[in-house]
Coordinates of C-alpha atoms and ligand atoms in Angstrom, one line a residue:
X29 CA -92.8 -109.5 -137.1
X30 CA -93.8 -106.1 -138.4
X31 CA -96.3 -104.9 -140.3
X32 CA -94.8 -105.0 -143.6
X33 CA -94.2 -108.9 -143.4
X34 CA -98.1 -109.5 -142.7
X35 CA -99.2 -107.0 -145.4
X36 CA -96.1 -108.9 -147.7
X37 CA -97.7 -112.2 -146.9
X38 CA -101.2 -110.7 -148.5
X39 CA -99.6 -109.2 -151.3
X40 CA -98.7 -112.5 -152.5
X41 CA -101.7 -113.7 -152.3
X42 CA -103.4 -110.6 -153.6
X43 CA -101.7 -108.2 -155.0
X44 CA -102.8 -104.6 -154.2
X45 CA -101.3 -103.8 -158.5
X46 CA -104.5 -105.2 -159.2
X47 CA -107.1 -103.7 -157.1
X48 CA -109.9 -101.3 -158.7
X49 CA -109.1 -98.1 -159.4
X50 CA -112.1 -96.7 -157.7
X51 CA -110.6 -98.5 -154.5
X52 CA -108.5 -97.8 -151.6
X53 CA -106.7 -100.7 -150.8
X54 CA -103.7 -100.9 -148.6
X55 CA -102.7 -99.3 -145.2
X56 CA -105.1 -97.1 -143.9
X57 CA -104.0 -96.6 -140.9
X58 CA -100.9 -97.1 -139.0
X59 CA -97.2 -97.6 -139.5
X60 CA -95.8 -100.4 -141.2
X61 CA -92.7 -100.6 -139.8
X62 CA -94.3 -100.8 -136.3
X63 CA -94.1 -104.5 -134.8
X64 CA -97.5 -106.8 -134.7
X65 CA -98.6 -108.2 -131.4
X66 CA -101.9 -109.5 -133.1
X67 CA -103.8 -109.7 -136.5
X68 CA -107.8 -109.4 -135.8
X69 CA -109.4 -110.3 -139.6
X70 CA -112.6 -108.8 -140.4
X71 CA -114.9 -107.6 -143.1
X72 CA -115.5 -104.4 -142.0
X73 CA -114.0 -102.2 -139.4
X74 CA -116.5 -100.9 -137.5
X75 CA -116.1 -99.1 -133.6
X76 CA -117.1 -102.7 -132.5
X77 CA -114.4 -103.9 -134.1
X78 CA -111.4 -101.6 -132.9
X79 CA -112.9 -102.5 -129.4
X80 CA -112.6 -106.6 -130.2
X81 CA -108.8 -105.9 -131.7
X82 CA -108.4 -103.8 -128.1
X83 CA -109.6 -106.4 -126.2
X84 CA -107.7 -109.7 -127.7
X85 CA -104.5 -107.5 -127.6
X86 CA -104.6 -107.2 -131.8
X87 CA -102.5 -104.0 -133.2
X88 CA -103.4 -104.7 -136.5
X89 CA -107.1 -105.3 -138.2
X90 CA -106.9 -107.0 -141.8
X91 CA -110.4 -105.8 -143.2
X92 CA -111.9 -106.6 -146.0
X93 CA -113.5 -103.2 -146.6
X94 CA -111.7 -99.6 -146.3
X95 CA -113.1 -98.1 -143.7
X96 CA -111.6 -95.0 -145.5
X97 CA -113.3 -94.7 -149.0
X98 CA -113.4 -91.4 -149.9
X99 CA -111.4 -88.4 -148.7
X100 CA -111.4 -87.7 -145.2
X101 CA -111.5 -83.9 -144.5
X102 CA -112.0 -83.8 -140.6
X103 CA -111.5 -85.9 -137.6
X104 CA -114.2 -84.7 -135.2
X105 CA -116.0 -87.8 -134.5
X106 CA -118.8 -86.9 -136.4
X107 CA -119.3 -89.8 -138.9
X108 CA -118.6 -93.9 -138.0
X109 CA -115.9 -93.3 -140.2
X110 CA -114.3 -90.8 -138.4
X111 CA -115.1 -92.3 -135.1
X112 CA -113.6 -95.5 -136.0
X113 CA -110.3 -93.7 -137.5
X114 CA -109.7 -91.6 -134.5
X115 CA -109.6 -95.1 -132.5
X116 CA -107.7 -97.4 -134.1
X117 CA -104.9 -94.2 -133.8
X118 CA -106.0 -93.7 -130.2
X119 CA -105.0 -97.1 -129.1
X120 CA -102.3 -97.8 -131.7
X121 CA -104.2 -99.8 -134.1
X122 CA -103.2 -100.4 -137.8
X123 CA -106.1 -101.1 -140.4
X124 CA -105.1 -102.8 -143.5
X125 CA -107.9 -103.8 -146.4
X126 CA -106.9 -106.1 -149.2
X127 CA -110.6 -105.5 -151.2
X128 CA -110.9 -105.6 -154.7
X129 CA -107.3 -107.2 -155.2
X130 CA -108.9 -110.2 -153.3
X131 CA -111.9 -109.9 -155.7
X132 CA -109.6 -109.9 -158.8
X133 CA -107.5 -112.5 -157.3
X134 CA -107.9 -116.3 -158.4
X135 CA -107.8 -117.2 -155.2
X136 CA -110.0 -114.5 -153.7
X137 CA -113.8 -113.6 -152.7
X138 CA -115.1 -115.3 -156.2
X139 CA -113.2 -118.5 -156.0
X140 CA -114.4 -119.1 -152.1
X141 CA -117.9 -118.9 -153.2
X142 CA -117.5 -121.6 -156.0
X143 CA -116.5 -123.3 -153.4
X144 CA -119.1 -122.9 -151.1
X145 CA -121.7 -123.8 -154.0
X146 CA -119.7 -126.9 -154.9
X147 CA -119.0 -125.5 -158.5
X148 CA -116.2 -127.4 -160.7
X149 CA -114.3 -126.1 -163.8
X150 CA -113.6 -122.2 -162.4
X151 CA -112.4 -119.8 -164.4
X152 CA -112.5 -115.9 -164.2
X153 CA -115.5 -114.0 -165.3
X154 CA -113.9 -111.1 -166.3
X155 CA -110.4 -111.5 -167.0
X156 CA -108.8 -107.8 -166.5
X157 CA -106.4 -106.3 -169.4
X158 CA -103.7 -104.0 -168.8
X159 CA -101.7 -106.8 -166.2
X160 CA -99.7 -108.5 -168.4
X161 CA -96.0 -106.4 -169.0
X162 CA -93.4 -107.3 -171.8
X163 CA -89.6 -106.5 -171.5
X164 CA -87.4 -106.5 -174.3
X165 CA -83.6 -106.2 -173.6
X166 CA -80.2 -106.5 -175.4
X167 CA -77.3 -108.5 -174.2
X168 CA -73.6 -109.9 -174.9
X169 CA -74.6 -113.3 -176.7
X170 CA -72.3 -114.4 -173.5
X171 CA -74.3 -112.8 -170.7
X172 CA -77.8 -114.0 -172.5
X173 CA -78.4 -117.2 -170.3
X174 CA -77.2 -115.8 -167.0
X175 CA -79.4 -112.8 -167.8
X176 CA -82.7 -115.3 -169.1
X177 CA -82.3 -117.1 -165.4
X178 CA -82.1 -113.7 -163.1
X179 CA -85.4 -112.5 -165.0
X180 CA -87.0 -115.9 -164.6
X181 CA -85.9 -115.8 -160.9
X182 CA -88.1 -112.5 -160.8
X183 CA -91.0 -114.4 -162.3
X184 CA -90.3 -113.2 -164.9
X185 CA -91.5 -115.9 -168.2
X186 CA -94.6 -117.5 -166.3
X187 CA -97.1 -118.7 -169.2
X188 CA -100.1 -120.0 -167.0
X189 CA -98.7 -123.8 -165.7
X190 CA -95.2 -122.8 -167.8
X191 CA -92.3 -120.9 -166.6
X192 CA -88.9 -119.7 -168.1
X193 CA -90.9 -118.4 -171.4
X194 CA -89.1 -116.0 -173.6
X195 CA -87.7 -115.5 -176.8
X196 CA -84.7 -114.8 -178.2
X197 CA -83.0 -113.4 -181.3
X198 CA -79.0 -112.8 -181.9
X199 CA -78.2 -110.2 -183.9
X200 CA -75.4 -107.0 -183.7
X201 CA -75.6 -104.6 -181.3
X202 CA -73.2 -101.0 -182.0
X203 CA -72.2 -98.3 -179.8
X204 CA -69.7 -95.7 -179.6
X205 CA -69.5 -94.4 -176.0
X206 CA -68.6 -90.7 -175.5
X207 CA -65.2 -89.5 -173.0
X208 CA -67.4 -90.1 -170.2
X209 CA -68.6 -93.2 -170.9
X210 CA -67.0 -96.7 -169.4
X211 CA -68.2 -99.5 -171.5
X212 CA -67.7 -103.3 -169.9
X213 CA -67.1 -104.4 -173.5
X214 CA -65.0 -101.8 -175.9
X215 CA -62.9 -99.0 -175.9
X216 CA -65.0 -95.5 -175.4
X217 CA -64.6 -93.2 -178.4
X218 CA -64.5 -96.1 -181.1
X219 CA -67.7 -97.6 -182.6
X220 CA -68.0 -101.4 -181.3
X221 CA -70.1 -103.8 -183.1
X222 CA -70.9 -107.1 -180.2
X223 CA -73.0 -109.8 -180.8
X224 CA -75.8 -109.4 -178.7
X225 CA -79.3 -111.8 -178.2
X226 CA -82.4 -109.7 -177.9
X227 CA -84.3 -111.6 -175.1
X228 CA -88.2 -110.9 -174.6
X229 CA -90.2 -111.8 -171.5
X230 CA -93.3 -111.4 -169.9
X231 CA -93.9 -110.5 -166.5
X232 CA -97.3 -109.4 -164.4
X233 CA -97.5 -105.9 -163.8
X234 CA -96.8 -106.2 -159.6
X235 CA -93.3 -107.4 -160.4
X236 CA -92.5 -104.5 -162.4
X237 CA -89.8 -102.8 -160.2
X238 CA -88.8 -106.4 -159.6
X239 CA -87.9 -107.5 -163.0
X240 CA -86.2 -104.0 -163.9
X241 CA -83.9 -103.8 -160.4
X242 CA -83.1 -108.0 -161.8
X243 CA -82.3 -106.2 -165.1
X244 CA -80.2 -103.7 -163.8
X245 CA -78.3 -105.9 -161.8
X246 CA -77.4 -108.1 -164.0
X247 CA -76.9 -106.9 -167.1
X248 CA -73.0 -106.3 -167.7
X249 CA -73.5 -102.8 -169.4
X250 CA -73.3 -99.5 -168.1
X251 CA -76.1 -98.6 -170.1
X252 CA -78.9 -101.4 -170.4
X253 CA -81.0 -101.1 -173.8
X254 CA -84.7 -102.4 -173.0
X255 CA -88.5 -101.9 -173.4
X256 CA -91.2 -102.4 -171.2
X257 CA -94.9 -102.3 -172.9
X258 CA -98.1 -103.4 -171.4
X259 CA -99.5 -106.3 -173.6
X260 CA -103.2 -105.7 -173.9
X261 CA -104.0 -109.4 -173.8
X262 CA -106.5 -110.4 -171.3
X263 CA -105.2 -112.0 -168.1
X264 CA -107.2 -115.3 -167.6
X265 CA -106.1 -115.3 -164.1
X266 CA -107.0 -112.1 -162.3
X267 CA -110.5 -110.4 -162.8
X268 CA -113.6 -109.8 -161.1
X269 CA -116.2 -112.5 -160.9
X270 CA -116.2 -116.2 -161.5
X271 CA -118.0 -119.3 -163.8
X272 CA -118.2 -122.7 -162.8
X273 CA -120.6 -125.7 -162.7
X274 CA -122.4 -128.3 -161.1
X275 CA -121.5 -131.6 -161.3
X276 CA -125.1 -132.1 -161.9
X277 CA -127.6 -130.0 -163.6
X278 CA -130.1 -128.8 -160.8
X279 CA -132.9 -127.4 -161.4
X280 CA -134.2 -123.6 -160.6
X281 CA -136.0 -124.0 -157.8
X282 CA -133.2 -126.4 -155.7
X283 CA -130.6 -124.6 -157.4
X284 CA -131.7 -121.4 -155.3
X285 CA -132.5 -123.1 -152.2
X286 CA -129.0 -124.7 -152.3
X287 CA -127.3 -121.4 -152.5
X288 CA -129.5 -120.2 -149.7
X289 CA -128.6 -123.0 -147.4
X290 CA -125.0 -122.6 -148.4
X291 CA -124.3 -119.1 -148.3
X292 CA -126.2 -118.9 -145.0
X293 CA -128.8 -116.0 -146.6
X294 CA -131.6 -115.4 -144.8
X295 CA -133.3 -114.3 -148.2
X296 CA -132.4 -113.7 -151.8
X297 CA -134.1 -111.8 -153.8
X298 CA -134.4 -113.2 -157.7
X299 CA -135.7 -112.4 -161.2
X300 CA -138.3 -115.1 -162.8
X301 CA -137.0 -118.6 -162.3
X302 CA -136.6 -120.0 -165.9
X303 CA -137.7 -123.6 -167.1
X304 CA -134.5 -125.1 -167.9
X305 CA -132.2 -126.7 -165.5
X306 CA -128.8 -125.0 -164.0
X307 CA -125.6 -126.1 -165.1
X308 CA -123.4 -122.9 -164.9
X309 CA -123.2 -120.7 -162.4
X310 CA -121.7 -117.2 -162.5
X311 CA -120.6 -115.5 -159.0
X312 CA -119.3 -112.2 -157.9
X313 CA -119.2 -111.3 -154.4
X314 CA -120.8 -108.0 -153.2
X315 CA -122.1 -105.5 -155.8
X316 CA -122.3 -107.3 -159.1
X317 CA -125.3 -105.7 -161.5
X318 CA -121.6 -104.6 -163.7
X319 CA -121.2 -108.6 -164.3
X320 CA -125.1 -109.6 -166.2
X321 CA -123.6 -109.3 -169.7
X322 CA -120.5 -110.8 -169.0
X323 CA -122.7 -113.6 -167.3
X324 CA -124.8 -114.0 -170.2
X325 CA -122.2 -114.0 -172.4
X326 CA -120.3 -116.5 -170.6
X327 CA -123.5 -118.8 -171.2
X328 CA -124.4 -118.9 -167.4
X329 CA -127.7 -120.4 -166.2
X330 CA -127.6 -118.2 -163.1
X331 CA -125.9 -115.1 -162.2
X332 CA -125.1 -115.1 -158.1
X333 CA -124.6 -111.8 -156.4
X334 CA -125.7 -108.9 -154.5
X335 CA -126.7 -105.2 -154.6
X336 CA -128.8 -105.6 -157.9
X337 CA -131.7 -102.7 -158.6
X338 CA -135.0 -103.1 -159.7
X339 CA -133.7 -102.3 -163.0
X340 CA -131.0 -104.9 -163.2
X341 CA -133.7 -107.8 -162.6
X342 CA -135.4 -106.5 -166.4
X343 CA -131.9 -107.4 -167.9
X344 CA -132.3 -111.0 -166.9
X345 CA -134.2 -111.2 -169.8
X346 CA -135.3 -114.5 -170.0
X347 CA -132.3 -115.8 -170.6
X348 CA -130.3 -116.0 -167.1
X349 CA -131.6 -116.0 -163.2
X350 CA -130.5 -113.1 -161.5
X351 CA -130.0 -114.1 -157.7
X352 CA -129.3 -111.1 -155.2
X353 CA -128.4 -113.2 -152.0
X354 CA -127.2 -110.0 -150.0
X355 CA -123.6 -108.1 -150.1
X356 CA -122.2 -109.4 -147.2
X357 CA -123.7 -113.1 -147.2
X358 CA -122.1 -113.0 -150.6
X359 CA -118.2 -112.2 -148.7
X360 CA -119.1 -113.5 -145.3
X361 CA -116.7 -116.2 -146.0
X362 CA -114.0 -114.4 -147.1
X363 CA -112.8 -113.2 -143.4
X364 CA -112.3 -117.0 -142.4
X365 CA -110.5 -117.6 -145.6
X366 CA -108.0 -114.7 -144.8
X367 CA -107.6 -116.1 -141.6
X368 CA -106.6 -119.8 -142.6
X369 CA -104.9 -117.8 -145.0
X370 CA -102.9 -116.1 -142.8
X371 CA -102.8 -118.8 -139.9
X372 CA -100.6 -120.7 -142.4
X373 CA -98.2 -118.2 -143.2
X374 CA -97.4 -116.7 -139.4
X375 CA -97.4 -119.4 -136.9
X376 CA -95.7 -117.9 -134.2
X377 CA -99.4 -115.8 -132.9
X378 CA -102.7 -116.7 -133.6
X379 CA -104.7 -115.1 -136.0
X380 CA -108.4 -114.0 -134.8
X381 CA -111.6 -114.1 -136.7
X382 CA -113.5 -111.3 -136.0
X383 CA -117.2 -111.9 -133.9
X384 CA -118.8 -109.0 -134.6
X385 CA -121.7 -109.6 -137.3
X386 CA -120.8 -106.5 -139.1
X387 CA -123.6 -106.5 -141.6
X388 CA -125.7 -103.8 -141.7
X389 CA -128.6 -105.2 -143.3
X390 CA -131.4 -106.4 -141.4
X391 CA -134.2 -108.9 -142.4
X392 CA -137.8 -109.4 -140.7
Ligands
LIG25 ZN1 -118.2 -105.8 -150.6

């Protein structure tokens, strides 16, 4: 197993297409072509770290985190950063981080905290725009069908819990190739008129080269007509944050304690506790202050995050409780997640959780 097939195994469970832009997902360090002898799954690489993937024989670290954020100018050792770069290449060590493209994922950082709290009835926060891709293509009314099934192969037509959606149109097609063409159908020179079906399909925006090398392949002309647009509709199953509920209604005071005792904070840190009982509950995992309106809007009793400011608390407003329960409380679950995760997928070495308590946040 190399590189590649672990990072291919995340990618279908998060696809790095829909990571921030701000982000810096992916390989940070290493070669993906080089062979795994261990996968050591953390949230954040620290030296620590490096030294635990050295000392259980790991050549690769999954981290949550990039450990490489912004540009890196020198190698000196000066920062952690630098120090923790220069090791993992000292000793042969990959770094991967999967970030915000587990945070947009349905399955990702939001979705393990609903589970943590118990909630029922999830659904993204905020759905992301932009994901959703249309392709529009011309073919022999003959060809249509074989055509239809490649691109629903390529996923290709997948409507939420409905695949092999498109639509179709026959009409006429004309061309009139030139002395260099070689048309499949037709005789170069001479204007040909073919009944052709216009099929449309909708594909997310990770399969992209996908669909179009599908397309390309098999579509019987030497020139393929088609379109690709992005669809501005929102994508109901990849964004940032999370709403759900409580079977039962709790009320503020429980509500909080419950989230204490089940995201294992030590303290969270909360705007005025409001006198009606909690229902909904909106989460996103690490720095959230981005997600009140959404939250409100969404009708949430209770908004569950971290990294809020003394500012963000004013925008509660009465209306929701903001709870600040610590940025990596918030995603300490997430590293055991990748690990099942990934446990399931390679089963011929074990996958290790990292020890090391990598948060740097310290409570009296
Ligand atoms: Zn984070």
């Amino acid at each position: 197993m190399i590189i590649q097939d672990v990072i291919n195994h995340l990618h279908s469970l998060a696809p790095l297409a829909y990571a921030e832009d701000f982000d810096n997902v992916g390989l940070l360090v290493g070669n993906k072509n080089q062979s795994v002898s261990g996968i050591l799954v953390t949230l954040d690489t620290l030296e620590a770290v490096v030294d635990e993937a050295i000392d259980n024989n790991c050549n690769l670290i999954v981290s949550f985190h990039p450990i490489i954020f912004k540009g890196l100018k020198k190698l000196t050792g000066k920062t952690y950063v630098e120090r923790v770069v220069i090791k993992a290449i000292q000793n042969n060590i990959a770094i991967f981080s999967i970030h915000t493209a587990l945070d947009n994922a349905i399955e990702g950082v939001n979705s393990i905290i609903c589970d943590q709290l118990g909630l029922k009835n999830k659904s993204i926060l905020i759905p992301q725009s932009g994901t959703i891709k249309k392709l529009q293509t011309y073919v022999p009314k003959t060809n249509a069908e074989e055509l239809r099934q490649a691109l629903f192969n390529a996923g290709a037509g997948m409507l939420g819990n409905y695949e092999s959606c498109s639509f179709n149109v026959d009409g006429e097609g004309t061309y009139l190739g030139n002395e260099d063409s070689n048309p499949t159908i037709g005789q170069k020179g001479e204007l040909h008129i073919e009944n052709e079906t216009a099929i449309s399909v909708t594909f997310k925006k990770h399969l992209e080269s996908k669909v179009l090398k599908t397309l390309f392949e098999s579509h019987p002309y030497e020139e393929v007509a088609y379109e690709v647009s992005t669809i501005e509709n929102t994508n109901q199953h990849i964004g940032m944050g999370m709403i759900g509920e409580f079977e039962n209604e709790m009320n503020p005071k429980d509500c909080l304690l419950h989230i204490k005792n089940k995201m294992n904070t030590e303290s969270i840190r909360h705007s005025s506790l409001l006198d009606k009982p909690i229902k909904k509950v909106a989460v996103l995992g690490g720095s959230g202050s981005f997600a009140i309106n959404a939250a409100k809007s969404a009708g949430a009793d209770i908004l569950v995050t971290a990294d809020l400011k003394y500012h963000d608390f004013f925008s509660a407003e009465n209306t929701i409780i903001l709870a600040d329960i610590g940025h990596y409380e918030s995603e300490q679950f997430t590293k055991s997640f990748l690990v099942d995760y990934l446990s399931k997928k390679i089963t011929n070495f074990a996958i290790i959780l990292s020890k090391t308590n990598t948060n740097p946040v310290k409570y009296l």
